[in-house]
XYZ file of C-alpha atoms in Angstrom:
624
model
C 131.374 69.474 127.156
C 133.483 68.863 123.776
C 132.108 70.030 120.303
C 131.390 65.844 119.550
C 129.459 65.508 122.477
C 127.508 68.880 122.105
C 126.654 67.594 118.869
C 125.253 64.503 119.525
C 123.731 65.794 123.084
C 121.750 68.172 120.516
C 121.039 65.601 118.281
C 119.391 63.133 121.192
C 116.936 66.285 122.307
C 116.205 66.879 118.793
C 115.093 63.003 117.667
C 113.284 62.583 120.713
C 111.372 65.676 119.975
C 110.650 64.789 116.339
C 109.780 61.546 117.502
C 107.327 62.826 120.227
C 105.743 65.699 118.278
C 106.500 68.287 120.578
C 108.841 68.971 123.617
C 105.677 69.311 126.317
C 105.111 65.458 125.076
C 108.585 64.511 124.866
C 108.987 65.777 129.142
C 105.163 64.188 129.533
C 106.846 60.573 128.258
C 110.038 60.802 130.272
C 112.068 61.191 127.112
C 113.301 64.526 127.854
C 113.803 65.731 131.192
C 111.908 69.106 132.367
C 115.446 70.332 133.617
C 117.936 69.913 130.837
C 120.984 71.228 130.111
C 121.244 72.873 127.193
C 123.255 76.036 125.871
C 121.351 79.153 125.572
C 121.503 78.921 121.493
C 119.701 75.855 121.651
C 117.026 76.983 124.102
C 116.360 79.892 122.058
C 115.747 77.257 119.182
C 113.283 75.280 121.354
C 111.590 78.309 122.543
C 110.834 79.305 119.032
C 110.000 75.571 118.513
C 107.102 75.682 121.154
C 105.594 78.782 119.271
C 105.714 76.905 115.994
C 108.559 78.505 114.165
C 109.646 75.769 111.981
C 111.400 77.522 109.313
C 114.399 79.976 109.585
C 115.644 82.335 106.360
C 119.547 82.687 107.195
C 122.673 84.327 106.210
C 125.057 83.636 108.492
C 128.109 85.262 109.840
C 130.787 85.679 112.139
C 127.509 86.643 114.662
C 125.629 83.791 114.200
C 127.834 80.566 114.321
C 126.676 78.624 117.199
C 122.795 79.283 116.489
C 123.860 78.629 113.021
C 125.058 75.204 114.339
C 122.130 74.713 116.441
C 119.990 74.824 113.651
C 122.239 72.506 111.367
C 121.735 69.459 114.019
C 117.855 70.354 114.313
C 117.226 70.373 110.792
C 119.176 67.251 110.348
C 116.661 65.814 112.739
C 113.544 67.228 110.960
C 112.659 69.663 113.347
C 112.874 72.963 111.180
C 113.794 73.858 107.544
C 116.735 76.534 107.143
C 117.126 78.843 104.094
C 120.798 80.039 103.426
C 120.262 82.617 101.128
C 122.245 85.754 99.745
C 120.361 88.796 101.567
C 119.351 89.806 104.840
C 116.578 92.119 103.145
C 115.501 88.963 100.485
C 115.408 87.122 103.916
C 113.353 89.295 105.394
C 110.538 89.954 102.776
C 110.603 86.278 102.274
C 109.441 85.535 106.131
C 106.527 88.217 105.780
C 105.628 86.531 102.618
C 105.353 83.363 104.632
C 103.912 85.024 107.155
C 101.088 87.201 105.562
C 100.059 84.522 102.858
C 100.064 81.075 104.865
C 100.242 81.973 108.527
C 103.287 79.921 109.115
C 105.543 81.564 111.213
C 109.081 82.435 110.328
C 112.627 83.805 111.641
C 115.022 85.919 110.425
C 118.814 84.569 111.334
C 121.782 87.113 110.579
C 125.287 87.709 111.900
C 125.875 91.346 113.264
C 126.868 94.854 112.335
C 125.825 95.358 108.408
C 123.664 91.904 108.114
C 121.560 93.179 111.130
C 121.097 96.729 109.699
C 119.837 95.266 106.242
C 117.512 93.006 107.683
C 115.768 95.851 110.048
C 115.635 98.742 106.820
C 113.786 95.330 105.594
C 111.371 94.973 108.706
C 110.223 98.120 107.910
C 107.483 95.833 105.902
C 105.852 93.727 108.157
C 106.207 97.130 110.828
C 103.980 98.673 108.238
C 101.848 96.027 107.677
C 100.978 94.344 110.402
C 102.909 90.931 109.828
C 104.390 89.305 112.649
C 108.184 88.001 112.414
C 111.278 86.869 114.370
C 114.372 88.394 114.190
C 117.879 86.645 115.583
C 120.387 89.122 114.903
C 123.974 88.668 116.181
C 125.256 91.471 118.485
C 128.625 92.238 120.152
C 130.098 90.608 123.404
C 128.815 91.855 126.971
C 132.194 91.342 128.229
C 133.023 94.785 126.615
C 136.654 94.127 126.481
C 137.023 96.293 123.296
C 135.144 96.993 120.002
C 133.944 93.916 117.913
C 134.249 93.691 114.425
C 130.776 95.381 112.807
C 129.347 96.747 116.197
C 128.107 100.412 116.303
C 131.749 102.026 116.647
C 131.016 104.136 120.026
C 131.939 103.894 123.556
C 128.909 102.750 124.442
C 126.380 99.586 125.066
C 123.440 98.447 123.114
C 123.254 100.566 120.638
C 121.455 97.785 118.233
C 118.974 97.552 121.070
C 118.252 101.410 120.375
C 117.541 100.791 117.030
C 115.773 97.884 116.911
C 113.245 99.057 119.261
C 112.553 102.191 117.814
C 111.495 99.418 114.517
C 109.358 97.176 116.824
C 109.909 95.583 120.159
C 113.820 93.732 120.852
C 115.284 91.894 123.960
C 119.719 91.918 124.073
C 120.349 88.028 125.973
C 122.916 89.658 128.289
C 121.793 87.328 130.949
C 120.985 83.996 129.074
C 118.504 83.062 131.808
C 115.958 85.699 130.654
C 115.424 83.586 127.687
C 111.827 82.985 128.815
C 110.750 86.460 129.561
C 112.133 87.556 125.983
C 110.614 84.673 124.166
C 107.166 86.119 125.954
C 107.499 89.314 124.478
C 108.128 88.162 121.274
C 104.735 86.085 121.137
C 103.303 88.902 122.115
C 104.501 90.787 119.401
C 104.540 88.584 116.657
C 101.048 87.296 117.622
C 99.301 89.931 118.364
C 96.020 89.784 117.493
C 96.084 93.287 116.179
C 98.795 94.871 115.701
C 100.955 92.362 115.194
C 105.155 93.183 113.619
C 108.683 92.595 114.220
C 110.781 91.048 117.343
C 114.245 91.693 117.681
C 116.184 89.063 119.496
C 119.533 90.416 119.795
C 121.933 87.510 121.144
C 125.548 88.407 121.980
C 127.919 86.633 120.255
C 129.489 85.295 123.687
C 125.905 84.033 125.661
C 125.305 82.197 122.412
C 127.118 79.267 123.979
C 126.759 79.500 127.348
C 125.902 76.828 129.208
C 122.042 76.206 130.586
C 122.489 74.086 133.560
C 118.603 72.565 134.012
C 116.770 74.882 132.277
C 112.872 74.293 133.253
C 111.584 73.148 129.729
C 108.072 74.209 131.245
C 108.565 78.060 131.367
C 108.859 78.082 127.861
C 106.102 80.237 126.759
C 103.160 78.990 124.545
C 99.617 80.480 125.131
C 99.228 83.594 122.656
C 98.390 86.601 123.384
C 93.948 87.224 124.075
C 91.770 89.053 122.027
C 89.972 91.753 122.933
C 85.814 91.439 123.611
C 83.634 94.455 121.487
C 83.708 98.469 122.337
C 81.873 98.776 125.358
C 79.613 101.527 124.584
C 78.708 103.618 121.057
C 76.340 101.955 119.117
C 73.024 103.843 120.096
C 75.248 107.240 119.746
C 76.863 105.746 116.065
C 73.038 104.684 114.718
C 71.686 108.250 115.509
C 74.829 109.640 113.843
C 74.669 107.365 110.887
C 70.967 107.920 110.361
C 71.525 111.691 110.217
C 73.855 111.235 107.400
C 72.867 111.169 104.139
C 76.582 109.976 102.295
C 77.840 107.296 104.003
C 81.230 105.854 103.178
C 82.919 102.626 104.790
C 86.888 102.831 104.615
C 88.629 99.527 104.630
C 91.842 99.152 105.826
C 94.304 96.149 106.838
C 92.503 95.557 110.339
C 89.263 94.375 108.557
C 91.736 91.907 105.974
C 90.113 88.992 108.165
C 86.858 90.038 109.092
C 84.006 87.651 108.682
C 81.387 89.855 108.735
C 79.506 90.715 105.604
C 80.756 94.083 105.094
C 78.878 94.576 102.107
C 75.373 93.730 103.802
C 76.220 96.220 106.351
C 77.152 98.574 103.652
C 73.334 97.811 102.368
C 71.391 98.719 105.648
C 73.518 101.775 105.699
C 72.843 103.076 102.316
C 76.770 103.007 102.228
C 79.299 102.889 99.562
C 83.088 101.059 100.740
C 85.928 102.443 99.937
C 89.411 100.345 100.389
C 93.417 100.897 100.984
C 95.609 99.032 98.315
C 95.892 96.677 101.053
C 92.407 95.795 101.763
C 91.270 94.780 98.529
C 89.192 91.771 98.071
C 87.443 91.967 101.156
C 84.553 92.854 99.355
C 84.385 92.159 95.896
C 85.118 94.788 93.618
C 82.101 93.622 91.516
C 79.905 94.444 94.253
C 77.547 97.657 93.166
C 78.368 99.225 96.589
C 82.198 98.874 96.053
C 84.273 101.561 95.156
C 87.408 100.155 94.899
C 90.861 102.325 95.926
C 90.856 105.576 97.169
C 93.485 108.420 97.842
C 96.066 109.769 96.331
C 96.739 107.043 93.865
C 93.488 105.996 93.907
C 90.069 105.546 91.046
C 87.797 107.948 90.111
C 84.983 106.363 92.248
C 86.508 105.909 94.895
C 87.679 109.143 95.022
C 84.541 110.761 94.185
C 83.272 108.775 97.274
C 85.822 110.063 99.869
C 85.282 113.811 98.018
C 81.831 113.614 98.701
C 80.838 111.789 101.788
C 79.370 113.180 104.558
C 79.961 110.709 107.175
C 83.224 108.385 107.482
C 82.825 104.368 109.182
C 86.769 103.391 109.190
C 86.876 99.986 109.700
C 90.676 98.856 110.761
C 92.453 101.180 108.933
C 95.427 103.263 109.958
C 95.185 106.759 107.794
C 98.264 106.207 105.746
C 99.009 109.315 103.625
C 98.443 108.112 100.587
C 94.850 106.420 101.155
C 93.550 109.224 102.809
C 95.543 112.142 100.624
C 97.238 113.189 103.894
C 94.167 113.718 105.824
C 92.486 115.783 103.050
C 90.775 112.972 101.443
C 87.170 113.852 103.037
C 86.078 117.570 102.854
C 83.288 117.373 103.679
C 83.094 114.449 106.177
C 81.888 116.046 109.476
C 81.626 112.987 111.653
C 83.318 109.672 111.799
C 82.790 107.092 113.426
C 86.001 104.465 113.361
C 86.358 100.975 114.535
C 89.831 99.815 115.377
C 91.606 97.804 118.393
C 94.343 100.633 118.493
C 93.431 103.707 120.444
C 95.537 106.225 118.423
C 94.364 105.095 115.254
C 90.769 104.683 116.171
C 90.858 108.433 117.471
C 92.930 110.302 114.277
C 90.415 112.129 113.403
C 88.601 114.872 114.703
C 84.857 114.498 115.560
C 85.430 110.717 116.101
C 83.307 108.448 117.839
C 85.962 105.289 118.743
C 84.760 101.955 118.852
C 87.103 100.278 120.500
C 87.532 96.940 120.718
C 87.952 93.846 118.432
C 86.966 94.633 114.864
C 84.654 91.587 114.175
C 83.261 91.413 117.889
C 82.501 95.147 117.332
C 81.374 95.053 114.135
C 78.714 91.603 114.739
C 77.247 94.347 117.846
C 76.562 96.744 115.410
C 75.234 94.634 113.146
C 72.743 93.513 115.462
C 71.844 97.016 116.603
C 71.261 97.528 112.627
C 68.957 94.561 112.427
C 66.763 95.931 115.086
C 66.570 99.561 113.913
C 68.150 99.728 110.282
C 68.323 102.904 108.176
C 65.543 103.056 105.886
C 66.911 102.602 101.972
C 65.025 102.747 98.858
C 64.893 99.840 97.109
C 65.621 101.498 93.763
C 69.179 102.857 94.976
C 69.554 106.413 96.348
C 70.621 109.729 94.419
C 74.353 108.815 96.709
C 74.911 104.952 95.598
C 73.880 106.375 91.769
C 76.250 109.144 91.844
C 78.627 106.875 93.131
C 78.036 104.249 90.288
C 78.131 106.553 87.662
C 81.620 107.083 88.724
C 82.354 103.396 88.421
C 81.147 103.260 85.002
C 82.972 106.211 83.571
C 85.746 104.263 85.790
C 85.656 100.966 84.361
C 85.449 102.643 80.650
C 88.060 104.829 81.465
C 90.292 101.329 82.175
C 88.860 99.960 78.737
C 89.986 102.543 76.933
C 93.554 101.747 78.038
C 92.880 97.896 78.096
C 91.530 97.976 74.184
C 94.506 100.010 73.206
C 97.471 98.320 74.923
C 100.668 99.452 73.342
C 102.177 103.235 72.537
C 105.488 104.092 70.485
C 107.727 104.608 73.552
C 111.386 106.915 73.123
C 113.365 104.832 74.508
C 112.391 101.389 73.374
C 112.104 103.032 69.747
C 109.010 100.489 68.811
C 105.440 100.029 70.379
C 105.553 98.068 72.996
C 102.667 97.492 76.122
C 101.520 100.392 78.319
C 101.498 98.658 82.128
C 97.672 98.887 82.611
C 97.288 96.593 79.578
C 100.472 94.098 80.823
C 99.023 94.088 84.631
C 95.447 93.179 83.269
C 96.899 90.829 80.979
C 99.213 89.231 83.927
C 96.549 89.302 87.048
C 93.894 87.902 84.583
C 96.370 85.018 83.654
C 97.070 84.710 87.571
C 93.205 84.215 88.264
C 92.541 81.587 85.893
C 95.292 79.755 87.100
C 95.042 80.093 90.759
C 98.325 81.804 91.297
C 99.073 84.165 93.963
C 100.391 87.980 92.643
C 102.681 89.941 94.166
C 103.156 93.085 93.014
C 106.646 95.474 94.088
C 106.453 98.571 94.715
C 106.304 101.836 92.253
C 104.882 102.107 89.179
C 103.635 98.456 88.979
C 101.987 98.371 92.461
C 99.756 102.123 92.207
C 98.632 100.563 88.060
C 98.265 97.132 89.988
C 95.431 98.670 92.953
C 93.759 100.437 90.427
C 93.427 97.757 88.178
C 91.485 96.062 91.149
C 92.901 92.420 90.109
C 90.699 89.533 91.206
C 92.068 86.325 92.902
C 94.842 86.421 95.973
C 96.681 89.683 95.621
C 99.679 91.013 97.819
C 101.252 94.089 97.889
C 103.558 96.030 100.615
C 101.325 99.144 99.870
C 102.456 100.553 103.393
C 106.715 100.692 103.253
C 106.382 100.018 99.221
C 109.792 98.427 99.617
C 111.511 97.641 96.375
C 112.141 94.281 95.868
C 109.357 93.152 98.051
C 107.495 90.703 95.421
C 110.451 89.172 93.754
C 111.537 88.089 97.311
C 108.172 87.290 98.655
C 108.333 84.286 95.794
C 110.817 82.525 98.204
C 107.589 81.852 100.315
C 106.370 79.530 97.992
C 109.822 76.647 98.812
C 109.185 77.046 102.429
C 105.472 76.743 103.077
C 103.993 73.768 104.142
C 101.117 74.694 101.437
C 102.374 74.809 98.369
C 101.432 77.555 96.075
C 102.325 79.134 92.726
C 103.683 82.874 92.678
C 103.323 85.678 90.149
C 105.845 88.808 90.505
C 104.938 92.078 88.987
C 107.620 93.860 89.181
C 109.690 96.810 87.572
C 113.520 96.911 86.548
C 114.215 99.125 89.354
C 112.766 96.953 92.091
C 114.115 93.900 90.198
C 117.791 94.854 90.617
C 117.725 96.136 94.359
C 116.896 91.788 95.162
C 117.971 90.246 92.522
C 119.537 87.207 94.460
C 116.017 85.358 94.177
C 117.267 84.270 90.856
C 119.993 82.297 92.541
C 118.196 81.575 96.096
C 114.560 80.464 93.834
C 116.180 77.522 92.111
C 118.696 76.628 95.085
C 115.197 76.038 97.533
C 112.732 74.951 95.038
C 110.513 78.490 94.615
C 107.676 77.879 92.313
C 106.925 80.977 90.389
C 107.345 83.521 87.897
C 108.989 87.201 87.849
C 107.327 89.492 85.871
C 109.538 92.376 84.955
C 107.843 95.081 83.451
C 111.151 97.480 82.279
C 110.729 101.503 81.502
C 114.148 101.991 82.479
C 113.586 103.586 85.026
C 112.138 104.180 88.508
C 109.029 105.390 86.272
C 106.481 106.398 89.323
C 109.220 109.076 91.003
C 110.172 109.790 87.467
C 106.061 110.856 86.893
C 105.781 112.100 90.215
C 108.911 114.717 89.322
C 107.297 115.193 86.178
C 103.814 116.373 87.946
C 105.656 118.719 90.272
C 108.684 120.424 88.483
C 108.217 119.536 84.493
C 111.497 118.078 84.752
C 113.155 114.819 85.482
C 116.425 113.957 87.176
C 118.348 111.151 88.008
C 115.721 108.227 88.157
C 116.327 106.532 84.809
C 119.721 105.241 83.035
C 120.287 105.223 78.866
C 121.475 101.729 78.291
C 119.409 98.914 77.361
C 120.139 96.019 80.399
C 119.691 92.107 79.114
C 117.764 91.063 82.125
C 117.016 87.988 80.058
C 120.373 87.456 79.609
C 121.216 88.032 83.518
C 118.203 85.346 84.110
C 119.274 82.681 81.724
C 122.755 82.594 83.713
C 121.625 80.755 86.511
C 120.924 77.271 86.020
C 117.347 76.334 86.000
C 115.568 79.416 85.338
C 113.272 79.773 82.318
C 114.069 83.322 80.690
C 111.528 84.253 78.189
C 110.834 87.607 76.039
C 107.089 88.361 77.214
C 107.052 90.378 73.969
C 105.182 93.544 72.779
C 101.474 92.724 72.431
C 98.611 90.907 74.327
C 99.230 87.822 72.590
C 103.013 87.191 72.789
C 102.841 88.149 76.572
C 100.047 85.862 77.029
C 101.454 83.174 75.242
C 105.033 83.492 77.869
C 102.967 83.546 81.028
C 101.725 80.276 79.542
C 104.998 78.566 79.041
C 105.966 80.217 82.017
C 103.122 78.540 84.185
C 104.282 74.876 82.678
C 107.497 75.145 84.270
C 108.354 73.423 87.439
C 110.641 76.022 89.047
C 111.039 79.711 88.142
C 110.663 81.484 85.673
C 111.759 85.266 84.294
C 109.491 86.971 81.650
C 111.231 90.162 80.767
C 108.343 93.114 79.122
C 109.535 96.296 77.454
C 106.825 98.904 78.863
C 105.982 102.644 77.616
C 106.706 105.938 80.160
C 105.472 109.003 78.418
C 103.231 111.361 78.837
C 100.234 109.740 76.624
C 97.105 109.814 79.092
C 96.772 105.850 77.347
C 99.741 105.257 79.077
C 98.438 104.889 82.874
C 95.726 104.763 85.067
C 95.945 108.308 86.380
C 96.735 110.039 89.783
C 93.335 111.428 91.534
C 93.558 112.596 94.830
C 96.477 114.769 96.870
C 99.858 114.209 98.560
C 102.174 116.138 100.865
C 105.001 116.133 99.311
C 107.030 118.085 97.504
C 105.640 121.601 95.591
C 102.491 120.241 96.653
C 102.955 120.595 100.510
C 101.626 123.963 101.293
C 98.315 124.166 99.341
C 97.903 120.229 100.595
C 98.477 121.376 104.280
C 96.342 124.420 104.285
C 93.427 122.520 103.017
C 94.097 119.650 105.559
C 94.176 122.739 108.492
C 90.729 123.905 106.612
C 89.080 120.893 106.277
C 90.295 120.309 110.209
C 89.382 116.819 110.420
């Protein structure tokens, strides 16, 4: 078939499925037959169709032509939105945005060789947090008849395969009829109910186009993945443990992010205080007198006291990473737990465990009715634990006054006052709650002040890669999603300038949002964390003074504004900032010193650096 009748054979399937609604309907009607032929590029975009991927973040290349053409015809038809933007890593953070904040399902398109690689460092996110997303990545011929321009340079096959499925799960389309069994395993992976992460479809430049001669529209797979029912067993063995304790602590992690239970109320029959990972916040309010807020290495002085000092440890969907649980030393004196989680290996991390495995809410409503009918006895009055706990939160909570009522410190390099970040994140994340904005914070110093402020409203934050560049991206989310929504950015100058192409990409697609840079020249938390360790720091700051707003006000539709060096002035930009349709750039001179006004503090341990042998030989102590 010629290139004008591919075209328009593309565009017929494509009308008559956005006239239909979907292709199931379209074969139902006699519109489309059940055996078309097709080309295996296009199947792949109506396999992805039948799952409900409607939008696609792109960069194309040499790799990705024919999809790329594919996609072209059904978007001229109304079938899907593509984004051609400038990075295969902006891409990529900007689908797990999509993903994690309005459900809606999104690919990943790139060409092959350095396009590819970016793209899976950048999956590294939704790997570590649990977000499920496509990847169509171009890959060399299967005709081997020499090297292709960016593959792996070796004498030998799939080598991109290798990789991408040490990342997640990936399928190579050497054989273009095994579409259907690798669009399975993709639903499987980017819906599971649990774990859910990357899929790497790796298409050969060369199958791209093959021909499909009466490909059966029918054994394109739909029906997700099933959840699991509640752990079997445990519940009498878990009440006679948890009524022998006398400090119990609930640790929230990402599992429990959708959990309808009422945590908290199971907190109160416990006589429990909760404890959450950066990326569990909100699930119960931080207001709540049982909740701790963040705990672990960069974590409160609550919560911290809480994991110190507990006795008994209920870890609800959480996977242990080293920073929320101070590389396993975060609970010395915790001699039983008792962990609910649909994973296996997670649920069983710890010694002394008793596993509950099975789906988190199913489990979680069982032990909640084995409560009801035999609950912990708790004194109405608070016990001595919950008080010792909340005198923690106060001295807490005045602690973070201290630093909000005195917001700005003569800093070196800026040579004038200017905000500390605790008072600039307060002032931003307030601001973002009163106007129903979304925050995203990047990684570094911004995100570890951001968790500790414990921000109210919808908060996001790649707490589990801490990839740089993560929140600025993550604003792209707000073009593509079929609910709008407003964006805040916290970010720092360092993970500004590693994705800086949202400037350009924002305005091209229609982001709405603002990018908060907070600049200590600097990549201030390694620059703090040398400083802890070795008294010294080396190479992670520069000496000249960068006009971001400069940068910002080059691109054509961006609203660059000086957020100033007091409460007032930045208050007053994230208000002019908020009035503008589009995005906008507030640029914030911030202090880095040594002043204890200057930050919220580091409280709990880590295994790294000078600190690794007296953090392993309590871990081996402790030997939970």
């Amino acid at each position: 078939m010629d290139k004008n009748n591919m075209a328009a054979s593309r565009l017929e399937h494509a009308q008559i499925i956005a006239e239909c609604g979907d292709i199931r309907r379209a074969v139902r009607k006699g519109k489309l037959p059940q055996f078309l032929d097709t080309t295996l590029a296009e199947a792949i975009v109506l396999g992805l169709f039948a799952q409900g991927v409607r939008t696609y973040f792109t960069v194309f290349g040499h790799g990705s032509t024919e999809i790329g053409e594919v996609l072209r015809i059904y978007q001229q038809a109304g079938l899907v939105k593509v984004f051609g933007l400038r990075s295969e890593i902006e891409a990529s953070h900007a689908a797990t945005a999509l993903r994690w904040v309005r459900g809606e399902k999104a690919a990943v398109v790139t060409s092959i060789g350095p396009g590819a690689l970016q793209a899976l460092a950048a999956s590294l996110v939704p790997a570590s947090d649990g977000i499920g997303v496509w990847y169509l990545f171009g890959d060399e011929t299967t005709q081997d008849e020499g090297f292709n321009m960016q593959q792996i340079p070796k004498h030998e096959q799939n080598l991109f395969l290798e990789m991408c499925a040490t990342m997640g799960r990936a399928y190579t389309l050497h054989t273009p009829l095994a579409l259907t069994t690798a669009l399975r395993r993709g639903l499987n992976t980017v819906d599971h109910p649990y774990k859910a992460g990357p899929f790497f479809l790796l298409m050969p430049m060369n199958t791209q186009p093959e021909p499909l001669k009466g490909f059966n529209l029918h054994t394109l797979p739909v029906q997700p993945p099933p959840r699991l029912g509640p752990a079997g067993e445990g519940y009498e063995q878990a009440m006679e443990w948890l009524y022998k304790a006398k400090r119990v602590l609930i640790k929230l992690g990402g599992g429990a992010r959708h959990v309808q239970s009422d945590i908290a109320y199971i907190a109160e029959l416990l006589d429990a205080v909760i404890v959450h990972t950066p990326i569990a916040g909100g699930i119960v309010p931080y207001d709540h007198p049982r909740c701790m807020g963040v705990g672990g290495s960069k974590g409160s002085l609550c919560g911290n006291y809480a994991m110190e000092h507990a006795d008994l440890l209920l870890a609800i969907g959480t996977r242990a990473v080293c920073q929320s649980d101070c590389s396993r030393t975060g609970y010395p004196r915790v001699k039983r737990v008792i962990n609910i989680n649909a994973d296996i290996d997670d649920a069983l991390h710890y010694q002394n465990t008793l596993a509950l495995v099975g789906d988190i809410q199913a489990t979680l409503d069982e032990l909640f009715r084995v409560l009801m009918s035999e609950s912990k006895p708790v004194d109405a009055h608070g016990s001595q634990w919950l008080r010792a706990c909340q005198e923690q939160k106060r001295a807490w909570e005045a602690f973070k006054l201290e630093r909000y009522t005195n917001p700005t410190l003569y800093d070196a390099f800026w040579k004038w006052e200017v905000l500390t970040q605790p008072a600039a994140i307060k002032i931003a994340t307030d601001w973002a709650y009163h106007n129903q904005a979304i925050t995203f914070f990047d990684a570094g110093d911004v995100q570890a002040n951001g968790f500790q402020v414990n921000p109210r409203g919808e908060v996001y934050t790649d707490s589990g890669a801490s990839y740089m560049g993560f929140a600025v991206s993550a604003l792209l989310a707000s073009a593509a999603a079929e609910q709008p929504f407003y964006g805040l950015a916290i970010t720092g100058d360092g993970s500004f300038t590693m994705c800086p192409q949202v400037l350009i990409d924002g305005t091209e697609h229609g982001a709405q949002g603002c990018i908060l840079m907070l600049d200590n020249n600097r990549m201030g938390a390694i620059s703090a964390l040398q400083r802890d360790q070795y008294e010294a720091e080396f190479a992670t700051w520069h000496t000249q003074e960068v006009d971001y707003l400069q940068w910002a006000r080059s691109v054509p539709g961006v609203l660059a504004l000086e957020g100033g060096d007091t409460p007032q002035s930045l208050e007053a930009a994230l208000k002019r900032a908020g009035e503008h349709k589009g995005l906008s750039f507030i640029h914030v001179p911030v202090y880095f010193g040594e002043h204890p006004l200057g930050g919220l503090g580091v409280y709990g341990r880590w295994n790294v650096g000078n600190w690794c042998e007296e953090t392993q030989a309590l871990r081996h102590r402790i030997g939970l």
